[in-house]
Coordinates of C-alpha atoms and ligand atoms in Angstrom, one line a residue:
X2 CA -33.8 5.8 -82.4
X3 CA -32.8 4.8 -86.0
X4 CA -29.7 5.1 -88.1
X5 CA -26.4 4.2 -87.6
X6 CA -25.3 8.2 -87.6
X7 CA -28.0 8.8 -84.6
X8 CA -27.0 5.4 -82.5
X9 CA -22.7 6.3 -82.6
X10 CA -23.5 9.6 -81.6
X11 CA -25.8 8.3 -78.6
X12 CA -23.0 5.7 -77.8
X13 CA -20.1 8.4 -77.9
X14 CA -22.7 10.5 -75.6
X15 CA -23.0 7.8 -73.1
X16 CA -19.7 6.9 -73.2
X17 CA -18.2 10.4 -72.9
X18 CA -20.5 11.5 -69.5
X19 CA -20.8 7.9 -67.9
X20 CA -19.3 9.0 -64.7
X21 CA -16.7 6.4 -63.5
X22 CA -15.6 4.3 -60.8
X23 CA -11.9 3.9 -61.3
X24 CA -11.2 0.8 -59.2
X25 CA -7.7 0.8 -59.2
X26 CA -5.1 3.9 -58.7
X27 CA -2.4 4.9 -56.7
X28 CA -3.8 8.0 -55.5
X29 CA -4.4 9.2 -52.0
X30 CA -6.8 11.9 -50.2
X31 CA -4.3 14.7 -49.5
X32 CA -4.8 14.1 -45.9
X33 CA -2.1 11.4 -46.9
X34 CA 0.1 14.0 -47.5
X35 CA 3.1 13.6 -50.0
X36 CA 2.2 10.1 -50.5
X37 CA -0.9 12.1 -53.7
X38 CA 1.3 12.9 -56.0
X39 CA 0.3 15.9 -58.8
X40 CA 1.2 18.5 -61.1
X41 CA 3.5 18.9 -64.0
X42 CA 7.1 17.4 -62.5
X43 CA 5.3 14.4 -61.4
X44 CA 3.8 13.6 -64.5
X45 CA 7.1 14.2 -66.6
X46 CA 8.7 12.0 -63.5
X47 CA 6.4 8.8 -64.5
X48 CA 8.1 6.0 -64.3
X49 CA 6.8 4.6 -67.7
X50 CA 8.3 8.3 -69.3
X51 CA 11.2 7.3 -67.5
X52 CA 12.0 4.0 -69.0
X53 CA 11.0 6.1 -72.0
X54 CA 13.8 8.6 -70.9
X55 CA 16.5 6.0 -71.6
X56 CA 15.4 4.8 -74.8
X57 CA 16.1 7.8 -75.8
X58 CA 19.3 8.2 -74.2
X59 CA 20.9 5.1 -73.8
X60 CA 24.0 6.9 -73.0
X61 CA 22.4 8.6 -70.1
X62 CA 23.9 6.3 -66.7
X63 CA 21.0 5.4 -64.3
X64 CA 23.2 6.6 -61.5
X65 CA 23.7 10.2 -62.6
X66 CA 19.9 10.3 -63.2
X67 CA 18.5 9.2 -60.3
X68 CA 20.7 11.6 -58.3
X69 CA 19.1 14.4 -59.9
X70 CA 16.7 16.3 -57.9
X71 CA 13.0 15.8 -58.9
X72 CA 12.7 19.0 -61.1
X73 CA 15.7 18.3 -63.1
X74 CA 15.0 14.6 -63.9
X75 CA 11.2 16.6 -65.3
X76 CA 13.4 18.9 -67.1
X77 CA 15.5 16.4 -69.0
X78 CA 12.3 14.3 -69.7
X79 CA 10.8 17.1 -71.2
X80 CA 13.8 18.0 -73.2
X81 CA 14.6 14.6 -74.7
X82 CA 10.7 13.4 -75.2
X83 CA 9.0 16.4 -75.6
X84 CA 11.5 19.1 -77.6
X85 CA 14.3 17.2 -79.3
X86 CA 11.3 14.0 -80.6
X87 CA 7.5 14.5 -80.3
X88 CA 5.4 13.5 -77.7
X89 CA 3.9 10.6 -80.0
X90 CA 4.1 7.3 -77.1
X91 CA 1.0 6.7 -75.1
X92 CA 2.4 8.3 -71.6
X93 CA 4.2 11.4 -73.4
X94 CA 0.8 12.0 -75.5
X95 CA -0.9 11.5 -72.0
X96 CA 0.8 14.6 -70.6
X97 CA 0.0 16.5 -73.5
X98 CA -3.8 15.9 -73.1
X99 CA -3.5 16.7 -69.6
X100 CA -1.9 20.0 -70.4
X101 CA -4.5 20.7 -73.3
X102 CA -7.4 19.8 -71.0
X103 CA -6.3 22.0 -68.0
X104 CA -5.8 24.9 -69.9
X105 CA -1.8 25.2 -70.7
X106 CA -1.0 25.9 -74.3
X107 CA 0.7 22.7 -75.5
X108 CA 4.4 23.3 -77.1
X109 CA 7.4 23.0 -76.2
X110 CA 7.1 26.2 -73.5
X111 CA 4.4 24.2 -71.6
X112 CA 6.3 23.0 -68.8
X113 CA 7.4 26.3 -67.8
X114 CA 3.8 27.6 -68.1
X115 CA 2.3 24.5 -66.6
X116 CA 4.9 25.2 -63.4
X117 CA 3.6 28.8 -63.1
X118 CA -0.1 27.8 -63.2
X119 CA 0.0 24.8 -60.8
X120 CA 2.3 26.7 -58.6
X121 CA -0.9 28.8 -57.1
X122 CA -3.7 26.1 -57.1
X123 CA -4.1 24.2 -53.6
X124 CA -4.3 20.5 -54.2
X125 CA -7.9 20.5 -53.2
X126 CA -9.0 22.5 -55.3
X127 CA -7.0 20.3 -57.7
X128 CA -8.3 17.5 -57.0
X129 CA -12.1 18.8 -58.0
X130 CA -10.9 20.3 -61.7
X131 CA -9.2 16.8 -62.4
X132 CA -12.3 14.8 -61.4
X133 CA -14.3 17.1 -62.7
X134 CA -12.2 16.9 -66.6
X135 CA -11.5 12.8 -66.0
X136 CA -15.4 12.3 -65.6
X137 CA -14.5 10.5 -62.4
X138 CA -16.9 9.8 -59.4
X139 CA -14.6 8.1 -57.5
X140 CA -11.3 6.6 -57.2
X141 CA -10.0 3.1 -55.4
X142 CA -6.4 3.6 -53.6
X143 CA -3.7 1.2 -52.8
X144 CA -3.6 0.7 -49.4
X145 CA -0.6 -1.0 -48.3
X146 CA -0.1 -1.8 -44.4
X147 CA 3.6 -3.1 -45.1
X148 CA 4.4 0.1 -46.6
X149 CA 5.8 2.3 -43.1
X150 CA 5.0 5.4 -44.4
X151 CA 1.1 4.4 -44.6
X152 CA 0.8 2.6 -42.2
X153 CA 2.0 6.0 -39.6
X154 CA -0.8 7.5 -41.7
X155 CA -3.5 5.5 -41.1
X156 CA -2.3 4.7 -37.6
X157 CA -2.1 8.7 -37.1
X158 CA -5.7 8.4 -37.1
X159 CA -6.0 10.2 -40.7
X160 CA -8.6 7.6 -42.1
X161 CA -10.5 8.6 -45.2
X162 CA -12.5 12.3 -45.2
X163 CA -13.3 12.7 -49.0
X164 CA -15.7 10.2 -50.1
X165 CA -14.4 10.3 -53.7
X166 CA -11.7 8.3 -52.4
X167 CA -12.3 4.2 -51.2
X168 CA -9.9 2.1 -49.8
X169 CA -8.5 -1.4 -51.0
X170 CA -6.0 -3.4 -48.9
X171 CA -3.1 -4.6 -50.5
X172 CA -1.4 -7.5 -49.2
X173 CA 1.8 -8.0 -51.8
X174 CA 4.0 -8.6 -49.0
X175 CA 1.8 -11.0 -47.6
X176 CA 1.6 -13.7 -50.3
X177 CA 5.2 -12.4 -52.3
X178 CA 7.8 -11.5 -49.3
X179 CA 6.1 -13.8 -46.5
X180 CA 9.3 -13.6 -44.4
X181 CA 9.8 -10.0 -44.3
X182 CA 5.7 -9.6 -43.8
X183 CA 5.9 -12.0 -41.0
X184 CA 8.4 -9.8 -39.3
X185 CA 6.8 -6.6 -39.8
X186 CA 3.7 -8.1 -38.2
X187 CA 5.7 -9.4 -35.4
X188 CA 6.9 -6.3 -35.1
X189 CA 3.0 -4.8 -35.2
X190 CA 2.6 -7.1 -32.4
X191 CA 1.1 -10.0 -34.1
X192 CA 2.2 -13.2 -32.9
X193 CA 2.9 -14.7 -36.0
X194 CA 4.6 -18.1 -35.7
X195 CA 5.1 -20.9 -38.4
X196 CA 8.6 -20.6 -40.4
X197 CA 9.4 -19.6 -44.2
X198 CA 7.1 -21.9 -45.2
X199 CA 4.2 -20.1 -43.7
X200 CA 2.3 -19.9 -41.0
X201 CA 1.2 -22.8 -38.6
X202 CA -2.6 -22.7 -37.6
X203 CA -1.9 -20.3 -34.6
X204 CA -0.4 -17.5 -37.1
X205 CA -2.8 -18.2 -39.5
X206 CA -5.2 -17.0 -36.6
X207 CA -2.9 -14.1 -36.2
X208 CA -2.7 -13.4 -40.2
X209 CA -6.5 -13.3 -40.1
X210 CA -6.8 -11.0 -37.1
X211 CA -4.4 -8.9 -39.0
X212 CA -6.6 -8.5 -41.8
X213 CA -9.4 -7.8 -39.7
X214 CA -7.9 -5.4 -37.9
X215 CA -6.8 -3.8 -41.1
X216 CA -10.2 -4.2 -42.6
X217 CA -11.8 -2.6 -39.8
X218 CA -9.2 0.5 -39.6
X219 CA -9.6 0.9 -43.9
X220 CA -13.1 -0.4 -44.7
X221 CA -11.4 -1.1 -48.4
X222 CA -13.5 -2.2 -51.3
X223 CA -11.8 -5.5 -51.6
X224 CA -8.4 -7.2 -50.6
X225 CA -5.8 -6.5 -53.6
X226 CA -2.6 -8.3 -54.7
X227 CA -0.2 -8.5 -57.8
X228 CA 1.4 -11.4 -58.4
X229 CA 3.9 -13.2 -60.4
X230 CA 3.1 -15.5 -63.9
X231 CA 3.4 -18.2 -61.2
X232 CA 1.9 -18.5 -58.1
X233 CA 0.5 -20.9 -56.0
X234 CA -2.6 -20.5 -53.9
X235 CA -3.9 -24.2 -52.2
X236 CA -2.2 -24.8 -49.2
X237 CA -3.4 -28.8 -49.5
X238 CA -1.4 -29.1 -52.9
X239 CA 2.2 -27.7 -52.7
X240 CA 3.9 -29.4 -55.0
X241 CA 6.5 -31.6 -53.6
X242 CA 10.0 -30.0 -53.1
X243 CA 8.6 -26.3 -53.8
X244 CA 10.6 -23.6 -52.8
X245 CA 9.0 -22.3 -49.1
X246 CA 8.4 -19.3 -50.5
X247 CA 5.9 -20.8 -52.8
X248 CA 4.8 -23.2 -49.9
X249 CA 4.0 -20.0 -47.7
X250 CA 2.3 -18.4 -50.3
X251 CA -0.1 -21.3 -50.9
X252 CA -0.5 -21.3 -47.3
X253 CA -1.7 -17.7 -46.6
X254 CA -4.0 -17.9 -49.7
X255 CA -5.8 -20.8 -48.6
X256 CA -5.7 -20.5 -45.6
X257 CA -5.8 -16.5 -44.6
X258 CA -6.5 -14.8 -47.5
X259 CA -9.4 -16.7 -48.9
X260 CA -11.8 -17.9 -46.0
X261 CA -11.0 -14.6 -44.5
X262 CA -12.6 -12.6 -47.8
X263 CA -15.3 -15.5 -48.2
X264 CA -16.1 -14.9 -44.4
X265 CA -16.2 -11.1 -44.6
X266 CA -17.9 -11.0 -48.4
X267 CA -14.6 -9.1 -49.5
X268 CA -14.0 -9.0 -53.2
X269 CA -10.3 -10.5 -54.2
X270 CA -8.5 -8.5 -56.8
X271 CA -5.7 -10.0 -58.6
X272 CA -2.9 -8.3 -60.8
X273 CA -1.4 -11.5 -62.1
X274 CA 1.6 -11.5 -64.7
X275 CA 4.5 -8.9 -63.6
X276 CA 8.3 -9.9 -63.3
X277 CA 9.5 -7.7 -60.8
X278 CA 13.0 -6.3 -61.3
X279 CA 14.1 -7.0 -64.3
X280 CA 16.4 -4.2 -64.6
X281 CA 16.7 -3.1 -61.3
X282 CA 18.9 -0.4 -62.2
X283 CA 15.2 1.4 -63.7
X284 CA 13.3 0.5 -60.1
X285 CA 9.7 1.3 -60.5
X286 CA 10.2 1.4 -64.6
X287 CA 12.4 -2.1 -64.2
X288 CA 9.0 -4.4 -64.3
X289 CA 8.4 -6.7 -67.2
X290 CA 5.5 -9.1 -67.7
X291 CA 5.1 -13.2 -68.4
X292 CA 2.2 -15.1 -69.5
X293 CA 0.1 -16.3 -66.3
X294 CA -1.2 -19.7 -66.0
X295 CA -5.1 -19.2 -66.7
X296 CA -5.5 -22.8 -65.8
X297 CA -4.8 -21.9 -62.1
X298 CA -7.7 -19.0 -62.0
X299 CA -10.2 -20.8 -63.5
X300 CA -9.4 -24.2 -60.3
X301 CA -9.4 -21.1 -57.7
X302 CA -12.8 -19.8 -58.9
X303 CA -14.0 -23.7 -58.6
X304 CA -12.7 -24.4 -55.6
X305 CA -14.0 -21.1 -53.9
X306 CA -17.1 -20.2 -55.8
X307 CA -18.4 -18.0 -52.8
X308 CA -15.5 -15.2 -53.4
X309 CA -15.9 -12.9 -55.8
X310 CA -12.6 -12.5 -57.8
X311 CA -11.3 -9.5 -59.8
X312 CA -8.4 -10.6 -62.2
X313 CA -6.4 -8.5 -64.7
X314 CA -3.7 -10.3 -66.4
X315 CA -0.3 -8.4 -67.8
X316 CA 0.1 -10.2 -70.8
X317 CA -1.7 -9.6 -73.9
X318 CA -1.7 -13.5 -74.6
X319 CA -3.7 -14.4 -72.0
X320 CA -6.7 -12.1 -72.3
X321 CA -8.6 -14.3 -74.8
X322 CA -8.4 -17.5 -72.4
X323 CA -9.2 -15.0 -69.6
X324 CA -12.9 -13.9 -71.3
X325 CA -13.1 -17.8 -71.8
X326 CA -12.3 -18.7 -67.9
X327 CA -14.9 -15.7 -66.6
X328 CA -17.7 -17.1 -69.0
X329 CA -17.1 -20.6 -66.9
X330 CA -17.1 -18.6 -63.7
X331 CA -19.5 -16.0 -62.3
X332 CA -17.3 -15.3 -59.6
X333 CA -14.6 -14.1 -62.1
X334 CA -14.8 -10.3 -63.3
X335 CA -12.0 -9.4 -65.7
X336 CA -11.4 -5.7 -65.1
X337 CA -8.6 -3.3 -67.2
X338 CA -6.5 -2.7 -69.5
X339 CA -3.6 -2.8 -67.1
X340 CA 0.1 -1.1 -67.5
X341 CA 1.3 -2.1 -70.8
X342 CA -1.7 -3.1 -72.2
X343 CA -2.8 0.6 -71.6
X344 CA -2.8 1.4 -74.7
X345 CA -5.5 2.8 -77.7
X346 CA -4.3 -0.2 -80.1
X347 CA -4.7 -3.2 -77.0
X348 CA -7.6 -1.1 -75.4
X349 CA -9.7 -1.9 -78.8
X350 CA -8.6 -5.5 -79.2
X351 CA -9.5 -5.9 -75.6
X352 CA -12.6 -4.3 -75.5
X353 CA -13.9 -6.2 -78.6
X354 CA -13.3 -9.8 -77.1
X355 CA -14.3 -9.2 -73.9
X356 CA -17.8 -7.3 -75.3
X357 CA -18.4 -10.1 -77.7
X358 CA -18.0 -12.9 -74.9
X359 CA -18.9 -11.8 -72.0
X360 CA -21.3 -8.8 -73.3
X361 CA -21.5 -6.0 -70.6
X362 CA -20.9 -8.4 -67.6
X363 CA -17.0 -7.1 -67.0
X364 CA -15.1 -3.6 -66.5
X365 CA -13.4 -2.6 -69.5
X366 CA -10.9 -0.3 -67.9
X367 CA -9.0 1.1 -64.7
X368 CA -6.4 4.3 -64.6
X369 CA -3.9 2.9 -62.4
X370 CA -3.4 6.7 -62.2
X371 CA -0.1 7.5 -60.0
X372 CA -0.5 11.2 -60.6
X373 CA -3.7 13.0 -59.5
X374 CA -3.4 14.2 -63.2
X375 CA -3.4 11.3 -65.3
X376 CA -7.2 10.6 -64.5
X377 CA -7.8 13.3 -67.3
X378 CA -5.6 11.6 -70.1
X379 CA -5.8 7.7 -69.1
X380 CA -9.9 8.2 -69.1
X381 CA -10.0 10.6 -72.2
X382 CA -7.8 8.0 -74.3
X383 CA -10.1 4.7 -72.9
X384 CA -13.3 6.5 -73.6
X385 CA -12.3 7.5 -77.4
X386 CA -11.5 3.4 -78.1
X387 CA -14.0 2.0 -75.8
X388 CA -16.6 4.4 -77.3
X389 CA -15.6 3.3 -80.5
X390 CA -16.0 -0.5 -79.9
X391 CA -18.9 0.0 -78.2
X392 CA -20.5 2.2 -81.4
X393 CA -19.8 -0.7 -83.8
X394 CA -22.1 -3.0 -81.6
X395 CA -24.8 -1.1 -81.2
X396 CA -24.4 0.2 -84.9
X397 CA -24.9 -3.8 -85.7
X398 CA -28.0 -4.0 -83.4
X399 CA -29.5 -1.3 -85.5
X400 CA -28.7 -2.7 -88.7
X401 CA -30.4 -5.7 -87.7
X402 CA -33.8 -3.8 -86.3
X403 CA -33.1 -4.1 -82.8
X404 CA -35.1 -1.2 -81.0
X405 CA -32.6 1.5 -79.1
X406 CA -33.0 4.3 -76.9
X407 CA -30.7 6.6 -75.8
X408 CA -31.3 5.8 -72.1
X409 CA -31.1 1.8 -72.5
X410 CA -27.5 3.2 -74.4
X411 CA -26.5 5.3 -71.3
X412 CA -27.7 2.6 -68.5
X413 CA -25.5 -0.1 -70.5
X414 CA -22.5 2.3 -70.3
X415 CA -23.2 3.3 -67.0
X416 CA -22.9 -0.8 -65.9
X417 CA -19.8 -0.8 -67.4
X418 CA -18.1 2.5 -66.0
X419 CA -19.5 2.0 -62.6
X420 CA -22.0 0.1 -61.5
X421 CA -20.4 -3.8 -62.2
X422 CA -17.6 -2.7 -59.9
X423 CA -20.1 -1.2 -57.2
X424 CA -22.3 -4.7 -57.7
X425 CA -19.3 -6.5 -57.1
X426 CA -17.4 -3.9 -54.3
X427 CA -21.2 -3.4 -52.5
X428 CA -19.9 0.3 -52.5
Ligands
LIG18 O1 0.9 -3.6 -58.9 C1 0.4 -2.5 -59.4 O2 -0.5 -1.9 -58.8 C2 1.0 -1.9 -60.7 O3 -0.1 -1.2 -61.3 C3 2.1 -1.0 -60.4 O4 3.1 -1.7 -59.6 C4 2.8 -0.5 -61.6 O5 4.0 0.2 -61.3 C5 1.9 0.6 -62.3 O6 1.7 1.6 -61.8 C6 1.4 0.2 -63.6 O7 0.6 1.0 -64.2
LIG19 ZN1 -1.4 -0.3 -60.0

């Protein structure tokens, strides 16, 4: 293969098929029942479009929103993002992609359109047109025990079916709430003992037969948390007069959460950077971000080199440091462009960095889809700027007479759509 014209359309083919393993979503089989969420009122309902929603009506109170039934908060989302302003942010262009791709003339008639054609298609049939326009093989959940409403699920016996979707335990509650998680595993019937600070060594025997008992019941691709800028994970060095809550956390991380992932060869994902809450009056679109402490990743990955750790990071600042700390450590994968750094102008910055020091040894990018739908848009808009990023490199490779195929082009993408994460998962 010669020429630059031949390799960018060879690297926009690869990157435009690779079929991809999105390793983090908040999508469910519909077995799950209401807990998949799809269609047109769910994606206008987003809660990014709703933070959007009161930028653009600051007057609107939170109250008389939220009490608005689910089709009327879509409605007025549509109205004040869609018809009176256009569509132009990254999760209002989203929908419009996803309206264009599945088949709804985009304008400002759309939603009523979009209503009428979803209205007669059966979720599982659904489900196989989105994959099937997103490119996507298959899809990681969040799987949270502490949440009631899954846990009945998967305690109703409705484990996985569909093997386009794979499991991941999420433990939030266990390293961010461990009072209320201690409870609710009292409550399972775990004989969790210890006090706010954490478990004494019999609980931590009952935290790990929790997670076993939960690994056996889910059979998830890795154990997932997100976690604040701050957080402490080495039981042996709490520093003196920390709050208990930071106290417990370094207790069930060193002493739960990571021997029991180095002992079952479980992958540890961690989400590391979000400020919970910071306009509580928003809920789920209340979240803000704050610069993590790198420094800590890169002593967790020394201090336990046999677990393999997956870390995305919220703030845009620490992303450089973060390509530095996985080149020191083998055990660290950066993965995503995660929440607000989900968009085509971070995507490219963060693709570039990461390609250039750590070449294709990480995973550019995950949906964090929480509407069946969004697969098509979040993968569409990652694959246009990775594929872009990724043509510029091999375009310099030719320049510089390095031979290229089309298939060596294809099997590189391929690693970095799917098979790092299945390497890493064993999936
Ligand atoms: O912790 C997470 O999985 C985050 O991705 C979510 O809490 C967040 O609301 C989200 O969906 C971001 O895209
Ligand atoms: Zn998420």
């Amino acid at each position: 293969m010669s020429g630059e014209k031949s390799v960018r359309a060879a690297v926009r083919k690869a990157v435009e098929s690779a079929r991809v393993v999105d390793m983090h979503t908040h999508l469910y089989e519909p077995r799950f029942g209401g807990l998949l969420l799809w269609g047109i009122d769910d994606l206008l309902t987003y809660h990014y479009l709703i933070a959007e929603l009161f930028r653009a009506r600051p007057d609107l109170a939170y109250d008389e929103f939220w009490k608005m039934p689910k089709p009327a908060q879509a409605e007025l989302i549509w109205k004040e993002l869609f018809v009176e302003r256009s569509p132009v942010s990254e999760a209002a262009r989203g929908v419009v992609t996803c309206l264009e791709a599945l088949g709804v003339r985009p304008g400002p008639k759309a939603l009523a359109e979009a209503r009428k054609m979803l209205a007669r298609r059966r979720v599982e049939d659904h489900i196989d047109r989105v994959f099937e326009l997103a490119g996507v093989e298959k899809a990681v959940m969040t799987n949270d025990p502490f949440d009631d409403s899954e846990r009945a699920a998967w305690l109703a016996g409705k484990g996985l079916r569909d093997d386009r979707f794979v499991a991941a335990l999420r433990i939030d509650a266990l390293l961010n709430d461990w009072p209320a998680a201690a409870a609710k595993m009292r409550a399972m019937g775990y004989e969790i003992s210890g006090g706010e600070s954490g478990p004494d060594a019999a609980g931590e025997r009952e935290v790990r037969r929790f997670l076993a008992d939960w690994k056996a019941r889910m059979k998830p691709a890795y154990l997932a948390a997100s976690l604040p800028p701050k957080f402490f994970w080495d039981g042996d060095d709490i520093p003196s007069g920390a709050p208990a809550k930071a106290a417990a956390q370094a207790r069930v991380f060193s002493r739960c959460l990571l021997p029991f992932a180095g002992d079952e060869g479980l992958p540890v994902a961690m989400m590391i950077g979000v400020r919970k809450s910071v306009n509580p009056a928003l809920r789920l679109a209340g979240d803000s971000l704050g610069r993590a402490s790198v420094e800590d990743i890169e002593a967790l990955c020394l201090r336990w080199p046999a677990v393999r750790f997956l870390v995305t990071l919220l703030s845009r600042e620490n992303q450089h440091h973060l390509c530095v700390a996985a080149r020191k450590f083998g055990n660290l994968t950066p993965f995503g462009c995660w929440w607000f750094l989900n968009d085509p102008s971070i995507i490219r910055e963060m693709t570039a960095e990461r390609i250039e020091l750590l070449g294709l040894s990480m995973i550019p990018q995950h949906s964090d889809a929480r509407v069946l739908d969004q697969l098509i848009y979040k993968w569409r808009h990652s694959r246009e700027v990775i594929g872009e990023v990724l043509a510029d490199k091999y375009a310099a490779l030719a320049e510089a007479k390095w031979p290229l195929s089309a298939a060596k082009i294809k099997e590189d993408a391929d690693r970095l759509f799917s098979r790092n994460f299945r390497e890493i998962a064993r999936i």
